[in-house]
Amino acid sequence: MIRPRFNYFLAALLAGTAWLAQAADTEATRAAFLKIVDRPRVPLAPELSEQPAEGDYAVTRFTYASDADSRVPGILLKKSGGAEKRPVVIVCHGTSGTKNQQKGLLKQFCAAGFIGVAIDGRYHGERCKAGSGDVEYCEAIHRAYMSGKGHPLYYDTVWDLMRLIDYLETRPDVDAKRIGIMGFSKGGIETFLLSGVDARIAVAVPCIGVQSFKWGLENGGWKARIGTVQKAINAIAKDEGSEINVEFARKFYDKLLPRIYSTFDGPSMLACIAPRPLMVINGDTDKNTPVPGILEAAEAAKAAYKAANADDRFVLTIQEKTGHTVNPDQIKAAIAWFVKWLAPQ
């Protein structure tokens, strides 16, 4: 009778020790990321403009100061009536996307009892000249690479999202303890990066973004990922007189996304999200996020959630016969995940 009890307590002790070690790693990772992106926190100075209602949904356009040089435009939708304070789901667009393109999904979240919010990422939507498409984004990436200043690829938008949460915390209609985030492609990467370093995110659903950058570099899976900003890649390679090969890709990551294939890679950052609810959605034929790299990240997440005794809070879905997209049934599953864990009225 004694031995089973001893084994139980030993297992509990080992699990607790593993979780404490993971917690220490998480704090170190957060500190390292903030050291790269942190900047003086200027007053938010929010500016709001009520827009014409769209059916049952009130629409607010807002801007806030992310730093001394940047104001971030966003939209907020909510359904009339209901609770005074509501949970929020932030939706992050992909490369060449905009906040306004997320309105359909925001309305689905509002119908489920949430406030829906989206912003334009750096050099997207209102943050670039009309009709410039991905030109300004790629020019900014090229400029940052050559100058060594700024991180327009993912990291600076993560900072903008952190400041978005600062803004949401000031709103009387927002329950700041129930903020979730969902993102696609570029936005999926920003989703797991933000969720890993900002514990104010209560629930995360990164879509077609989770991967192992390290696996990609070591196994020829990097080309499609950096190809999402091919114009910038071509300009940098031309300026440097370099071939676009794995050594080039590694240097590109080192300058634009420091430690993205180590400390801030998918396996590390997913582990940092534990024990908060996390649903990962990818496609089985998505060249941007090769399946072996997804599985590496998922295994690290599973270990962290197990150590936290929160196995039921992590779900991985790899959509069959699906490339770089999210199918409607998985959108429904994601909304249900937020409903389950954020419990809107």
PDB file of C-alpha atoms in Angstrom, residues 19 22 26-27 29-30 165 177 179-181 191-206 268-280 301 304-306 308-315 337-338 341-342:
ATOM      1  CA  TRP A  19       6.355  22.791 -14.502  1.00  0.00           C
ATOM      2  CA  GLN A  22       9.014  25.473 -17.714  1.00  0.00           C
ATOM      3  CA  THR A  26       8.817  31.097 -20.017  1.00  0.00           C
ATOM      4  CA  GLU A  27       9.799  34.154 -18.004  1.00  0.00           C
ATOM      5  CA  THR A  29      11.732  33.906 -23.062  1.00  0.00           C
ATOM      6  CA  ARG A  30       9.346  36.767 -22.411  1.00  0.00           C
ATOM      7  CA  ILE A 165      -4.386  44.994 -25.188  1.00  0.00           C
ATOM      8  CA  LYS A 177      -9.485  38.865 -18.030  1.00  0.00           C
ATOM      9  CA  ILE A 179      -9.169  38.305 -24.147  1.00  0.00           C
ATOM     10  CA  GLY A 180      -8.533  35.788 -26.902  1.00  0.00           C
ATOM     11  CA  ILE A 181      -6.685  35.976 -30.197  1.00  0.00           C
ATOM     12  CA  THR A 191      -0.665  35.069 -32.541  1.00  0.00           C
ATOM     13  CA  PHE A 192       1.666  32.458 -31.074  1.00  0.00           C
ATOM     14  CA  LEU A 193       4.457  34.979 -30.526  1.00  0.00           C
ATOM     15  CA  LEU A 194       2.157  37.392 -28.692  1.00  0.00           C
ATOM     16  CA  SER A 195       0.488  34.643 -26.666  1.00  0.00           C
ATOM     17  CA  GLY A 196       3.868  33.277 -25.635  1.00  0.00           C
ATOM     18  CA  VAL A 197       5.114  36.593 -24.282  1.00  0.00           C
ATOM     19  CA  ASP A 198       1.920  38.277 -23.020  1.00  0.00           C
ATOM     20  CA  ALA A 199      -0.004  36.373 -20.343  1.00  0.00           C
ATOM     21  CA  ARG A 200      -2.976  38.720 -20.752  1.00  0.00           C
ATOM     22  CA  ILE A 201      -4.010  36.567 -23.713  1.00  0.00           C
ATOM     23  CA  ALA A 202      -6.361  34.022 -22.134  1.00  0.00           C
ATOM     24  CA  VAL A 203      -7.011  31.824 -25.199  1.00  0.00           C
ATOM     25  CA  ALA A 204      -5.097  31.509 -28.490  1.00  0.00           C
ATOM     26  CA  VAL A 205      -5.874  29.980 -31.888  1.00  0.00           C
ATOM     27  CA  PRO A 206      -2.935  30.393 -34.319  1.00  0.00           C
ATOM     28  CA  SER A 268       9.496  27.221 -27.491  1.00  0.00           C
ATOM     29  CA  MET A 269       6.661  29.712 -27.819  1.00  0.00           C
ATOM     30  CA  LEU A 270       3.838  27.163 -27.756  1.00  0.00           C
ATOM     31  CA  ALA A 271       5.289  25.797 -24.526  1.00  0.00           C
ATOM     32  CA  CYS A 272       5.225  29.322 -23.105  1.00  0.00           C
ATOM     33  CA  ILE A 273       1.455  29.538 -23.687  1.00  0.00           C
ATOM     34  CA  ALA A 274       0.718  26.608 -21.337  1.00  0.00           C
ATOM     35  CA  PRO A 275      -1.533  26.215 -19.392  1.00  0.00           C
ATOM     36  CA  ARG A 276      -3.771  28.721 -21.216  1.00  0.00           C
ATOM     37  CA  PRO A 277      -6.111  27.118 -23.792  1.00  0.00           C
ATOM     38  CA  LEU A 278      -4.443  26.738 -27.188  1.00  0.00           C
ATOM     39  CA  MET A 279      -5.867  25.389 -30.446  1.00  0.00           C
ATOM     40  CA  VAL A 280      -3.469  25.039 -33.387  1.00  0.00           C
ATOM     41  CA  ALA A 301       3.381  22.046 -26.389  1.00  0.00           C
ATOM     42  CA  ALA A 304       4.337  21.675 -21.354  1.00  0.00           C
ATOM     43  CA  TYR A 305       0.592  21.151 -21.016  1.00  0.00           C
ATOM     44  CA  LYS A 306       1.131  17.733 -19.472  1.00  0.00           C
ATOM     45  CA  ALA A 308       0.903  21.802 -16.104  1.00  0.00           C
ATOM     46  CA  ASN A 309      -1.762  19.090 -15.733  1.00  0.00           C
ATOM     47  CA  ALA A 310      -3.700  20.837 -18.512  1.00  0.00           C
ATOM     48  CA  ASP A 311      -3.731  18.253 -21.324  1.00  0.00           C
ATOM     49  CA  ASP A 312      -7.319  19.158 -22.243  1.00  0.00           C
ATOM     50  CA  ARG A 313      -6.310  22.745 -22.976  1.00  0.00           C
ATOM     51  CA  PHE A 314      -4.201  21.942 -26.035  1.00  0.00           C
ATOM     52  CA  VAL A 315      -5.630  20.803 -29.365  1.00  0.00           C
ATOM     53  CA  TRP A 337     -13.107  26.760 -28.504  1.00  0.00           C
ATOM     54  CA  PHE A 338     -13.333  30.433 -27.562  1.00  0.00           C
ATOM     55  CA  TRP A 341     -12.946  28.818 -22.468  1.00  0.00           C
ATOM     56  CA  LEU A 342     -14.047  32.476 -22.449  1.00  0.00           C
TER      57      LEU A 342
END
